[in-house]
XYZ file of C-alpha atoms in Angstrom:
658
model
C 26.659 -25.105 -61.143
C 23.815 -22.708 -61.603
C 24.067 -19.090 -62.714
C 20.432 -18.358 -61.876
C 20.189 -14.866 -60.347
C 19.087 -14.642 -56.724
C 17.989 -11.746 -54.566
C 19.734 -12.808 -51.326
C 23.023 -11.002 -51.996
C 24.367 -9.139 -48.935
C 26.526 -6.082 -49.809
C 29.531 -5.461 -47.632
C 29.032 -2.580 -45.169
C 25.681 -2.017 -46.879
C 27.088 -0.359 -50.006
C 29.909 -2.476 -51.495
C 29.077 -4.464 -54.638
C 27.899 -8.041 -54.372
C 26.651 -10.561 -56.915
C 23.796 -13.012 -57.210
C 25.426 -15.176 -59.903
C 28.451 -17.415 -59.901
C 30.596 -15.405 -62.315
C 30.037 -12.134 -60.499
C 30.633 -13.684 -57.079
C 33.858 -15.286 -58.314
C 35.055 -11.984 -59.767
C 34.344 -10.115 -56.525
C 36.068 -12.855 -54.542
C 39.206 -12.371 -56.623
C 39.051 -8.568 -56.216
C 38.508 -8.661 -52.451
C 41.108 -11.415 -52.143
C 43.621 -9.176 -53.930
C 42.836 -6.424 -51.422
C 43.482 -8.857 -48.575
C 46.766 -9.881 -50.173
C 47.781 -6.228 -50.591
C 47.019 -5.536 -46.933
C 49.113 -8.556 -45.966
C 51.958 -7.165 -48.068
C 51.762 -3.885 -46.173
C 52.114 -5.731 -42.857
C 55.058 -7.697 -44.207
C 56.814 -4.583 -45.536
C 56.159 -2.760 -42.277
C 57.710 -5.557 -40.246
C 60.829 -5.328 -42.448
C 61.148 -1.612 -41.734
C 60.765 -2.291 -38.012
C 63.555 -4.872 -38.188
C 65.772 -2.529 -40.218
C 65.464 0.224 -37.623
C 67.531 -1.733 -35.069
C 65.814 0.242 -32.297
C 63.748 -2.439 -30.565
C 65.721 -5.044 -28.566
C 66.202 -8.230 -30.550
C 64.513 -10.514 -28.036
C 61.365 -8.340 -28.037
C 61.446 -7.880 -31.788
C 62.006 -11.525 -32.669
C 60.137 -13.074 -29.766
C 57.040 -10.864 -29.634
C 56.510 -8.383 -32.465
C 57.429 -10.459 -35.509
C 55.342 -13.490 -34.425
C 52.379 -11.160 -33.825
C 52.895 -9.459 -37.186
C 53.022 -12.880 -38.845
C 49.848 -14.119 -37.127
C 47.943 -10.868 -37.679
C 46.517 -11.684 -41.156
C 45.242 -15.096 -40.052
C 43.770 -13.728 -36.808
C 41.987 -10.839 -38.541
C 40.621 -13.067 -41.306
C 39.256 -15.636 -38.858
C 37.826 -12.968 -36.558
C 36.120 -11.095 -39.422
C 34.860 -14.318 -40.993
C 33.236 -15.348 -37.715
C 31.301 -12.094 -37.371
C 30.576 -11.233 -41.033
C 28.096 -14.008 -41.783
C 24.978 -15.106 -40.009
C 26.400 -18.598 -39.552
C 29.618 -18.197 -37.598
C 30.977 -21.673 -38.337
C 31.667 -22.575 -41.999
C 33.805 -19.651 -43.161
C 35.791 -19.354 -39.920
C 36.368 -23.111 -39.613
C 37.372 -23.286 -43.277
C 40.015 -20.639 -42.632
C 41.015 -22.294 -39.371
C 41.690 -25.526 -41.248
C 43.056 -24.009 -44.453
C 45.735 -21.768 -42.960
C 47.537 -24.563 -41.033
C 47.249 -26.765 -44.114
C 48.935 -24.050 -46.168
C 51.782 -23.869 -43.656
C 52.232 -27.639 -43.820
C 52.317 -27.453 -47.614
C 54.905 -24.668 -47.366
C 57.015 -26.882 -45.072
C 57.048 -29.642 -47.688
C 57.777 -27.221 -50.536
C 60.713 -25.773 -48.571
C 62.178 -29.273 -48.180
C 61.987 -29.793 -51.944
C 63.284 -26.352 -52.929
C 66.086 -26.286 -50.347
C 67.246 -29.902 -50.707
C 70.985 -30.628 -50.792
C 73.089 -33.755 -51.055
C 73.573 -35.772 -47.879
C 76.911 -36.518 -46.228
C 77.206 -38.470 -42.966
C 73.587 -37.806 -42.111
C 73.602 -34.050 -42.824
C 72.771 -31.963 -45.854
C 75.797 -30.213 -47.341
C 75.106 -26.522 -47.909
C 74.625 -25.471 -51.546
C 75.602 -28.884 -52.923
C 73.104 -30.399 -55.385
C 74.767 -32.072 -58.350
C 71.833 -34.326 -59.241
C 68.483 -32.540 -58.768
C 66.575 -35.672 -59.772
C 68.000 -37.746 -56.905
C 65.272 -37.414 -54.291
C 66.379 -40.377 -52.189
C 69.837 -39.055 -51.234
C 68.951 -35.397 -50.755
C 67.330 -33.463 -47.963
C 67.675 -30.503 -45.606
C 69.270 -30.054 -42.185
C 68.342 -27.532 -39.501
C 70.034 -25.864 -36.565
C 69.991 -27.810 -33.275
C 67.400 -25.458 -31.736
C 64.837 -25.724 -34.544
C 63.258 -29.069 -33.539
C 62.293 -27.533 -30.201
C 59.814 -25.199 -31.902
C 58.144 -28.207 -33.500
C 57.361 -29.530 -30.015
C 55.578 -26.266 -29.158
C 53.489 -26.467 -32.340
C 52.583 -30.077 -31.617
C 51.584 -29.250 -28.043
C 49.409 -26.336 -29.203
C 47.146 -28.767 -31.081
C 45.905 -29.877 -27.666
C 43.853 -26.667 -27.477
C 41.393 -28.304 -29.897
C 40.564 -30.893 -27.239
C 39.061 -28.259 -24.952
C 35.966 -28.095 -27.193
C 36.314 -31.288 -29.228
C 36.158 -33.541 -26.173
C 32.768 -32.397 -24.761
C 31.379 -32.249 -28.318
C 32.363 -35.866 -28.977
C 30.702 -36.965 -25.755
C 27.428 -35.323 -26.793
C 27.370 -32.146 -24.731
C 24.512 -29.893 -25.853
C 25.547 -26.610 -24.225
C 29.074 -25.852 -25.335
C 29.196 -22.259 -24.133
C 31.237 -23.146 -20.989
C 33.639 -25.159 -23.163
C 33.976 -22.236 -25.570
C 34.737 -19.836 -22.724
C 37.214 -22.205 -21.089
C 38.856 -22.992 -24.424
C 39.116 -19.306 -25.314
C 40.694 -18.354 -21.996
C 43.172 -21.219 -21.962
C 44.097 -20.814 -25.648
C 44.748 -17.096 -25.288
C 46.685 -17.760 -22.090
C 48.779 -20.330 -23.953
C 49.520 -17.724 -26.627
C 50.611 -15.222 -23.968
C 52.836 -17.810 -22.299
C 54.364 -18.794 -25.631
C 55.172 -15.196 -26.557
C 56.518 -14.528 -23.061
C 58.773 -17.528 -23.388
C 59.909 -16.277 -26.772
C 60.920 -12.946 -25.237
C 62.482 -14.262 -22.025
C 63.515 -17.749 -23.078
C 65.471 -16.714 -26.158
C 67.684 -14.415 -24.100
C 68.199 -17.173 -21.541
C 68.988 -19.638 -24.330
C 71.419 -17.173 -25.895
C 73.304 -16.841 -22.621
C 73.392 -20.603 -22.191
C 74.722 -20.949 -25.727
C 77.458 -18.399 -25.059
C 78.356 -20.181 -21.812
C 78.502 -23.522 -23.592
C 80.747 -22.222 -26.360
C 83.083 -20.593 -23.835
C 83.246 -23.878 -21.962
C 84.128 -25.749 -25.147
C 86.895 -23.225 -25.778
C 88.340 -23.897 -22.318
C 88.018 -27.648 -22.834
C 90.188 -27.462 -25.938
C 92.739 -25.183 -24.277
C 93.029 -27.835 -21.558
C 93.438 -30.516 -24.222
C 96.307 -28.684 -25.901
C 98.011 -28.001 -22.565
C 97.645 -31.652 -21.558
C 99.462 -32.758 -24.708
C 102.101 -30.047 -24.475
C 102.905 -30.820 -20.837
C 104.163 -34.288 -21.784
C 107.620 -32.765 -22.261
C 107.521 -31.708 -18.598
C 106.453 -34.998 -17.103
C 102.780 -34.937 -18.026
C 99.856 -32.937 -16.706
C 98.829 -35.579 -14.139
C 100.772 -36.904 -11.188
C 100.893 -40.684 -10.614
C 98.152 -40.276 -8.001
C 95.902 -38.513 -10.558
C 96.331 -34.999 -9.171
C 97.268 -32.048 -11.355
C 100.966 -31.498 -12.003
C 101.187 -27.777 -11.235
C 104.951 -27.839 -11.728
C 104.347 -28.544 -15.432
C 102.056 -25.506 -15.634
C 104.718 -23.318 -13.985
C 107.313 -24.551 -16.486
C 104.970 -23.869 -19.414
C 104.550 -20.312 -18.151
C 108.318 -19.869 -17.804
C 108.866 -21.257 -21.308
C 106.623 -18.719 -22.980
C 107.477 -15.739 -20.729
C 110.414 -14.872 -22.981
C 111.207 -11.444 -21.545
C 111.016 -12.807 -17.963
C 108.907 -9.906 -16.729
C 106.443 -12.179 -14.931
C 103.698 -11.638 -17.518
C 102.468 -13.564 -20.528
C 101.841 -10.683 -22.925
C 99.850 -10.746 -26.133
C 102.683 -11.784 -28.438
C 103.833 -14.458 -25.984
C 100.291 -15.796 -25.749
C 100.190 -15.967 -29.545
C 103.379 -18.026 -29.446
C 101.890 -20.323 -26.813
C 98.712 -20.953 -28.798
C 100.734 -21.666 -31.921
C 103.256 -23.786 -30.057
C 100.532 -25.964 -28.570
C 98.964 -26.387 -32.020
C 95.781 -24.784 -30.693
C 95.807 -22.150 -33.449
C 96.758 -22.206 -37.107
C 99.543 -19.797 -38.138
C 97.921 -19.451 -41.569
C 94.762 -17.928 -40.034
C 95.835 -14.692 -38.313
C 92.258 -13.454 -37.948
C 91.229 -16.505 -35.966
C 94.471 -16.389 -33.955
C 93.686 -12.786 -33.024
C 90.191 -13.843 -31.922
C 91.650 -16.696 -29.848
C 93.999 -14.276 -28.080
C 91.154 -11.877 -27.296
C 89.013 -14.719 -25.981
C 91.804 -16.163 -23.846
C 92.507 -12.808 -22.210
C 88.792 -12.314 -21.649
C 88.456 -15.746 -20.054
C 91.428 -15.112 -17.779
C 90.032 -11.724 -16.853
C 86.666 -13.222 -15.876
C 88.228 -16.046 -13.911
C 90.736 -13.810 -12.124
C 88.027 -11.282 -11.252
C 85.984 -14.035 -9.634
C 89.002 -15.505 -7.848
C 90.443 -12.216 -6.583
C 87.176 -10.548 -5.596
C 87.178 -8.018 -8.397
C 90.886 -7.941 -9.202
C 91.611 -8.393 -12.869
C 94.040 -11.051 -14.000
C 94.688 -9.394 -17.348
C 96.915 -6.444 -16.483
C 98.756 -3.493 -17.957
C 102.444 -2.837 -17.288
C 103.048 -0.792 -14.135
C 99.773 -1.833 -12.507
C 99.503 -2.696 -8.840
C 99.232 -6.267 -7.613
C 96.023 -7.209 -5.823
C 94.777 -10.647 -4.828
C 97.362 -12.447 -6.983
C 96.341 -10.643 -10.182
C 97.298 -7.257 -11.595
C 94.695 -4.573 -11.915
C 94.733 -1.429 -14.057
C 94.564 1.667 -11.852
C 93.266 5.163 -12.684
C 91.528 6.448 -15.782
C 93.843 4.536 -18.060
C 96.597 6.650 -19.556
C 98.165 4.916 -22.521
C 101.248 3.054 -21.310
C 104.116 2.829 -23.754
C 106.335 -0.147 -23.109
C 108.215 -2.459 -25.344
C 106.380 -5.656 -26.262
C 108.075 -8.935 -27.052
C 108.141 -10.024 -30.663
C 105.921 -12.911 -31.681
C 108.924 -14.759 -33.051
C 110.639 -14.641 -29.685
C 107.434 -15.903 -28.069
C 107.450 -19.067 -30.135
C 108.964 -22.061 -28.310
C 112.091 -23.541 -29.754
C 112.753 -26.436 -27.433
C 112.885 -30.090 -28.232
C 109.705 -32.053 -28.659
C 108.202 -34.546 -26.301
C 105.865 -37.459 -26.487
C 102.298 -36.727 -27.385
C 102.956 -33.190 -28.684
C 104.580 -32.123 -31.941
C 107.053 -29.222 -31.997
C 106.122 -25.888 -33.589
C 105.828 -26.249 -37.360
C 108.196 -24.336 -39.599
C 105.231 -22.354 -40.949
C 104.482 -21.139 -37.430
C 108.046 -19.941 -36.976
C 107.860 -18.180 -40.313
C 104.613 -16.540 -39.361
C 106.078 -15.459 -36.034
C 109.155 -13.990 -37.688
C 107.003 -11.925 -40.033
C 104.887 -10.843 -37.117
C 108.036 -9.607 -35.380
C 108.999 -7.577 -38.433
C 105.540 -6.232 -39.248
C 103.047 -6.376 -36.396
C 100.534 -3.636 -35.942
C 98.597 -2.852 -32.843
C 95.745 -0.505 -32.204
C 94.592 0.084 -28.673
C 91.178 1.288 -27.575
C 90.866 2.027 -23.893
C 87.518 2.636 -22.276
C 87.862 4.145 -18.839
C 85.324 3.551 -16.126
C 85.534 6.606 -13.891
C 83.206 5.124 -11.294
C 85.343 2.078 -10.636
C 88.689 3.593 -11.500
C 89.551 0.846 -13.950
C 90.212 0.696 -17.646
C 89.589 -2.116 -20.056
C 92.287 -2.460 -22.656
C 91.748 -4.240 -25.933
C 94.678 -4.792 -28.254
C 94.228 -6.087 -31.783
C 97.282 -7.556 -33.503
C 97.428 -8.423 -37.195
C 99.982 -11.126 -37.876
C 101.070 -11.916 -41.390
C 100.441 -15.542 -42.320
C 102.963 -18.113 -43.443
C 102.386 -17.064 -47.033
C 103.360 -13.487 -46.199
C 99.845 -12.047 -46.502
C 99.620 -8.538 -45.108
C 96.755 -6.112 -44.660
C 94.323 -4.619 -42.255
C 91.629 -6.664 -40.604
C 88.238 -4.959 -40.723
C 87.200 -3.121 -37.595
C 84.848 -4.930 -35.294
C 83.150 -4.192 -32.009
C 83.354 -6.531 -29.053
C 81.424 -5.781 -25.915
C 81.466 -2.049 -26.517
C 85.252 -1.874 -27.085
C 86.007 -1.097 -30.709
C 89.291 -2.404 -32.119
C 90.477 -1.042 -35.468
C 93.531 -2.539 -37.127
C 95.994 -0.349 -38.995
C 98.367 -1.030 -41.857
C 101.317 -3.261 -41.097
C 104.463 -1.398 -40.222
C 102.713 1.783 -39.086
C 103.987 3.118 -35.763
C 101.291 3.074 -33.116
C 101.266 3.358 -29.308
C 101.696 -0.055 -27.723
C 100.642 -1.405 -24.371
C 101.759 -4.485 -22.541
C 98.832 -6.693 -21.621
C 99.566 -9.845 -19.735
C 98.734 -12.630 -17.312
C 100.659 -13.108 -14.096
C 102.181 -16.486 -13.292
C 100.130 -16.951 -10.143
C 96.882 -16.242 -11.949
C 97.987 -18.369 -14.916
C 98.375 -21.392 -12.659
C 95.266 -20.687 -10.594
C 92.971 -20.193 -13.583
C 94.281 -23.248 -15.419
C 93.748 -25.351 -12.306
C 90.123 -24.260 -12.403
C 89.829 -25.088 -16.108
C 91.263 -28.578 -15.610
C 88.891 -29.180 -12.697
C 85.981 -27.883 -14.778
C 86.702 -30.291 -17.629
C 87.092 -33.224 -15.254
C 83.743 -32.406 -13.661
C 81.562 -31.129 -16.509
C 82.800 -32.813 -19.669
C 80.757 -35.945 -18.931
C 77.704 -33.770 -18.252
C 78.086 -32.001 -21.596
C 78.809 -35.223 -23.488
C 77.074 -38.047 -21.599
C 77.481 -40.500 -24.478
C 81.273 -40.209 -24.549
C 82.907 -43.201 -22.889
C 86.551 -44.169 -22.647
C 87.512 -47.227 -24.735
C 88.025 -50.519 -22.935
C 91.816 -50.461 -23.389
C 91.951 -47.007 -21.796
C 89.893 -48.140 -18.814
C 92.034 -51.256 -18.393
C 95.214 -49.185 -18.471
C 93.821 -46.840 -15.814
C 94.310 -43.735 -17.956
C 90.684 -42.623 -18.115
C 91.489 -39.277 -16.466
C 94.126 -38.465 -19.092
C 91.798 -39.628 -21.875
C 89.135 -37.215 -20.650
C 91.558 -34.266 -20.485
C 92.724 -34.884 -24.058
C 89.222 -35.325 -25.459
C 88.352 -32.628 -27.995
C 85.147 -30.587 -27.744
C 83.289 -29.267 -30.821
C 84.850 -26.069 -32.144
C 81.573 -24.171 -32.384
C 83.190 -21.112 -30.813
C 85.125 -20.435 -34.021
C 81.930 -19.520 -35.822
C 80.997 -17.025 -33.121
C 84.470 -15.519 -32.808
C 84.578 -14.717 -36.511
C 81.059 -13.278 -36.502
C 79.435 -16.090 -38.510
C 81.728 -15.867 -41.496
C 80.092 -17.406 -44.501
C 81.856 -19.709 -46.854
C 84.089 -21.307 -44.200
C 83.610 -24.663 -42.592
C 83.567 -23.664 -38.935
C 81.012 -26.054 -37.539
C 81.019 -29.702 -36.637
C 79.026 -30.779 -39.666
C 78.700 -29.531 -43.253
C 75.279 -28.064 -42.562
C 76.379 -25.584 -39.904
C 78.012 -22.923 -42.035
C 76.519 -19.526 -41.365
C 75.199 -17.007 -43.834
C 76.581 -13.610 -42.906
C 73.596 -11.874 -44.491
C 71.077 -13.337 -42.083
C 69.992 -11.418 -39.038
C 70.493 -12.934 -35.603
C 66.937 -13.010 -34.297
C 65.165 -15.721 -32.330
C 64.367 -18.386 -34.885
C 60.627 -18.490 -34.320
C 60.316 -14.781 -34.899
C 62.468 -14.237 -37.964
C 60.723 -12.628 -40.891
C 60.831 -14.631 -44.098
C 62.468 -11.686 -45.829
C 66.070 -11.346 -44.700
C 66.524 -8.301 -42.516
C 69.240 -5.854 -43.425
C 71.392 -4.585 -40.584
C 72.191 -1.255 -42.260
C 68.931 0.698 -42.778
C 68.924 3.352 -45.471
C 66.698 5.585 -43.329
C 67.417 6.979 -39.859
C 66.498 4.461 -37.187
C 63.459 6.206 -35.710
C 62.152 7.162 -39.140
C 62.401 3.550 -40.269
C 60.649 2.375 -37.094
C 57.871 4.953 -37.410
C 57.235 4.167 -41.064
C 57.232 0.451 -40.331
C 54.639 0.831 -37.575
C 52.505 3.011 -39.860
C 52.581 0.304 -42.542
C 51.738 -2.442 -40.033
C 48.808 -0.528 -38.515
C 47.594 0.603 -41.926
C 47.860 -2.926 -43.300
C 45.942 -4.319 -40.324
C 43.152 -1.776 -40.788
C 43.002 -2.410 -44.527
C 42.947 -6.154 -44.001
C 40.150 -5.885 -41.447
C 38.101 -3.760 -43.835
C 38.728 -6.059 -46.808
C 38.136 -9.293 -44.868
C 34.403 -8.643 -44.367
C 33.456 -8.234 -48.080
C 35.884 -11.050 -48.909
C 33.984 -13.380 -46.588
C 30.621 -12.199 -47.886
C 31.710 -12.770 -51.487
C 32.713 -16.319 -50.531
C 29.247 -16.805 -49.049
C 27.675 -15.491 -52.260
C 29.866 -17.816 -54.332
C 28.837 -20.737 -52.126
C 25.138 -19.971 -52.572
C 25.335 -19.509 -56.332
C 27.676 -22.408 -57.104
C 26.460 -24.922 -54.538
C 29.974 -25.502 -53.121
C 30.228 -25.647 -49.323
C 31.379 -22.376 -47.789
C 33.839 -24.286 -45.613
C 35.595 -25.689 -48.706
C 35.730 -22.295 -50.420
C 37.180 -20.642 -47.318
C 39.644 -23.547 -46.972
C 40.945 -22.910 -50.514
C 40.636 -19.140 -50.944
C 41.741 -17.987 -47.482
C 45.363 -19.219 -47.703
C 45.687 -17.885 -51.274
C 44.791 -14.414 -50.056
C 46.622 -14.402 -46.710
C 49.684 -16.627 -47.173
C 50.928 -15.968 -50.710
C 53.272 -13.116 -49.759
C 55.028 -14.989 -46.956
C 55.074 -18.250 -48.921
C 56.867 -16.641 -51.848
C 59.475 -15.067 -49.567
C 59.915 -18.333 -47.673
C 60.589 -20.334 -50.814
C 63.105 -17.729 -51.981
C 64.846 -18.080 -48.638
C 64.793 -21.894 -48.816
C 66.271 -21.730 -52.331
C 69.545 -20.544 -50.797
C 70.114 -24.191 -49.832
C 71.651 -23.369 -46.469
C 70.848 -24.875 -43.106
C 70.281 -21.465 -41.520
C 67.784 -20.480 -44.208
C 65.883 -23.770 -43.863
C 65.895 -23.360 -40.077
C 64.334 -19.920 -40.419
C 61.582 -21.234 -42.702
C 60.834 -24.244 -40.480
C 60.830 -22.146 -37.314
C 58.443 -19.659 -38.897
C 56.126 -22.502 -39.910
C 56.198 -23.975 -36.404
C 55.644 -20.555 -34.842
C 52.741 -19.861 -37.185
C 51.115 -23.187 -36.332
C 51.519 -22.489 -32.627
C 49.853 -19.086 -32.771
C 47.074 -20.304 -35.067
C 46.183 -23.022 -32.572
C 46.346 -20.670 -29.589
C 45.718 -17.026 -30.487
C 43.476 -17.559 -33.539
C 41.583 -20.460 -31.987
C 41.025 -18.479 -28.798
C 39.557 -15.566 -30.780
C 37.304 -17.924 -32.746
C 35.941 -19.577 -29.620
C 35.324 -16.183 -28.028
C 33.013 -15.239 -30.911
C 31.339 -18.669 -30.897
C 30.713 -18.351 -27.159
C 29.209 -14.891 -27.623
C 26.921 -16.043 -30.441
C 26.085 -19.435 -28.963
C 27.111 -21.328 -32.100
C 26.993 -25.108 -32.357
C 30.115 -27.190 -32.926
C 29.658 -29.391 -36.003
C 33.199 -29.578 -37.334
C 34.943 -32.291 -35.358
C 36.017 -34.433 -38.380
C 37.505 -31.522 -40.333
C 39.466 -30.118 -37.398
C 40.588 -33.568 -36.258
C 41.979 -34.367 -39.711
C 44.015 -31.140 -39.838
C 45.177 -31.592 -36.233
C 46.449 -35.097 -36.990
C 48.363 -33.759 -39.992
C 49.980 -31.069 -37.847
C 50.936 -33.606 -35.180
C 52.497 -35.936 -37.768
C 54.510 -33.157 -39.423
C 55.693 -31.672 -36.124
C 56.612 -35.101 -34.767
C 58.839 -35.581 -37.806
C 60.437 -32.165 -37.396
C 60.851 -32.504 -33.632
C 62.693 -35.813 -33.788
C 64.921 -35.225 -36.812
C 67.339 -32.413 -37.573
C 67.726 -33.808 -41.077
C 64.647 -34.259 -43.273
C 65.069 -36.299 -46.436
C 63.234 -35.311 -49.594
C 61.731 -38.798 -49.838
C 61.396 -41.003 -46.761
């Protein structure tokens, strides 16, 4: 290295300090780099305030704004680096290669920091008894996370738009730059549009799938329980509707032609579908069952609701609430009376003693709170009843209030007198809806689980239809019904426990810092301040990026190191340190959801860097007519991205050492 002074120093904006020796250039690089890092911190803090405001719809926030906020530092650095120096290539290409490399390094560091012990092919949340065992530890992600790796891998193809003609010796690359810029920016727009629209579509599909799994398991329990009434299938394979009628009659204890809430609780417990020791989950099951019947009966009766209130008129086989919904006071059957007490049958155990005990306590001390929302335009009212049932151990207390679909249900202390309403399912609709559920499972179960096949002995015995009806679906709906309760094993594998602190945003758009759902400021004030910080941080970063790039050029001239290498090393340190620190803190939680957020952010960052940032770079290179001399460097980074994304796209579980 040489510290010989030179007179070719270029001050930023014509007045900012610059240096003609190595020490001075290095010092200024650190100072301007710190300014870039501070501006990046402003953008990060602003995005957190925007998330905390809860004003912007989640699909727009997580699918559009947060990815753009995350890509903003890289885009501004690359854009400023390409226009700040006389030679557009070295600094910009160094950043273009260094930023993806930093994200790949962050991916590997997250695997190491968030590693957990493996069990049956999945990482067990928060379990790491031997930190030195790198062979039997790793991380597991959510099922949707590998999909984002495919997008990142596909985005690398944007390099080929300029690399290909350059490899074949094209001298005028301006048309390739223009074409590459247009297509890369278009790819970024399509990706962000998919993030906004596709995440909502995926959310609805996920809700539909979980509801279907819930119905599958209801059918399974009914199929077992019906064995005491001759089985659910006739000898010819058709549905035994007589068994369904007898099941209805068994649980309709007050013989009023309705399965009310307490009777439904007894049915779910009697079929061993619900656990009497988990009253919160039982309450959620009851709500979901009524909601499913209401949806099915509305579709079957042309708008008539199958979940009815006492005294309502009959329409299309179901009962529909009429008028604005005055609170109806009728006596409701006790949960103990709703529990079956008959003799057992083959294939289905009788109600456990704990269930009877729980039902008895529910009869003595059951509390109900009713929230009715009237729809004056349609003349109907939706009634939601929340019942707290004491468990077999005699636990009593109020369940926290929760909102479901706009209807707020608040539980009260056990034993407190409250207005009660009879909510029930008619026998005709009970049979009709269950017929549809059985037909749905017979038709769609194989589509949902194509790898499930009946054993040979079942096929030889000709009982494949019964085997399919009694096949259990994953109980993923439990997690959703309880609002992602942390600390409980609600998923199908040890890695799928939720963290209740984490915000539900599209994975590729989640900020590394966990968003709080209860902002300390008013919503619009939090949103306004967040946007001010983001805009201010972007302006500050743009202003600091130019002298930062010029100081790198000065350091390259005085030290003799290539500008591309300096930009490759210094750019990520200035632009990625804030997010990297937050990401590693998130990965240190050792939970699958946290690792999924980090991985998805890495994949989303790689996608936007290879579309949005690359498109901006090629726009400047087309305008300035720059030559393309960086095929080996870009190809090496692109191959690394492809290898990492191929690993993440094909494996939900990543071992610490392969």
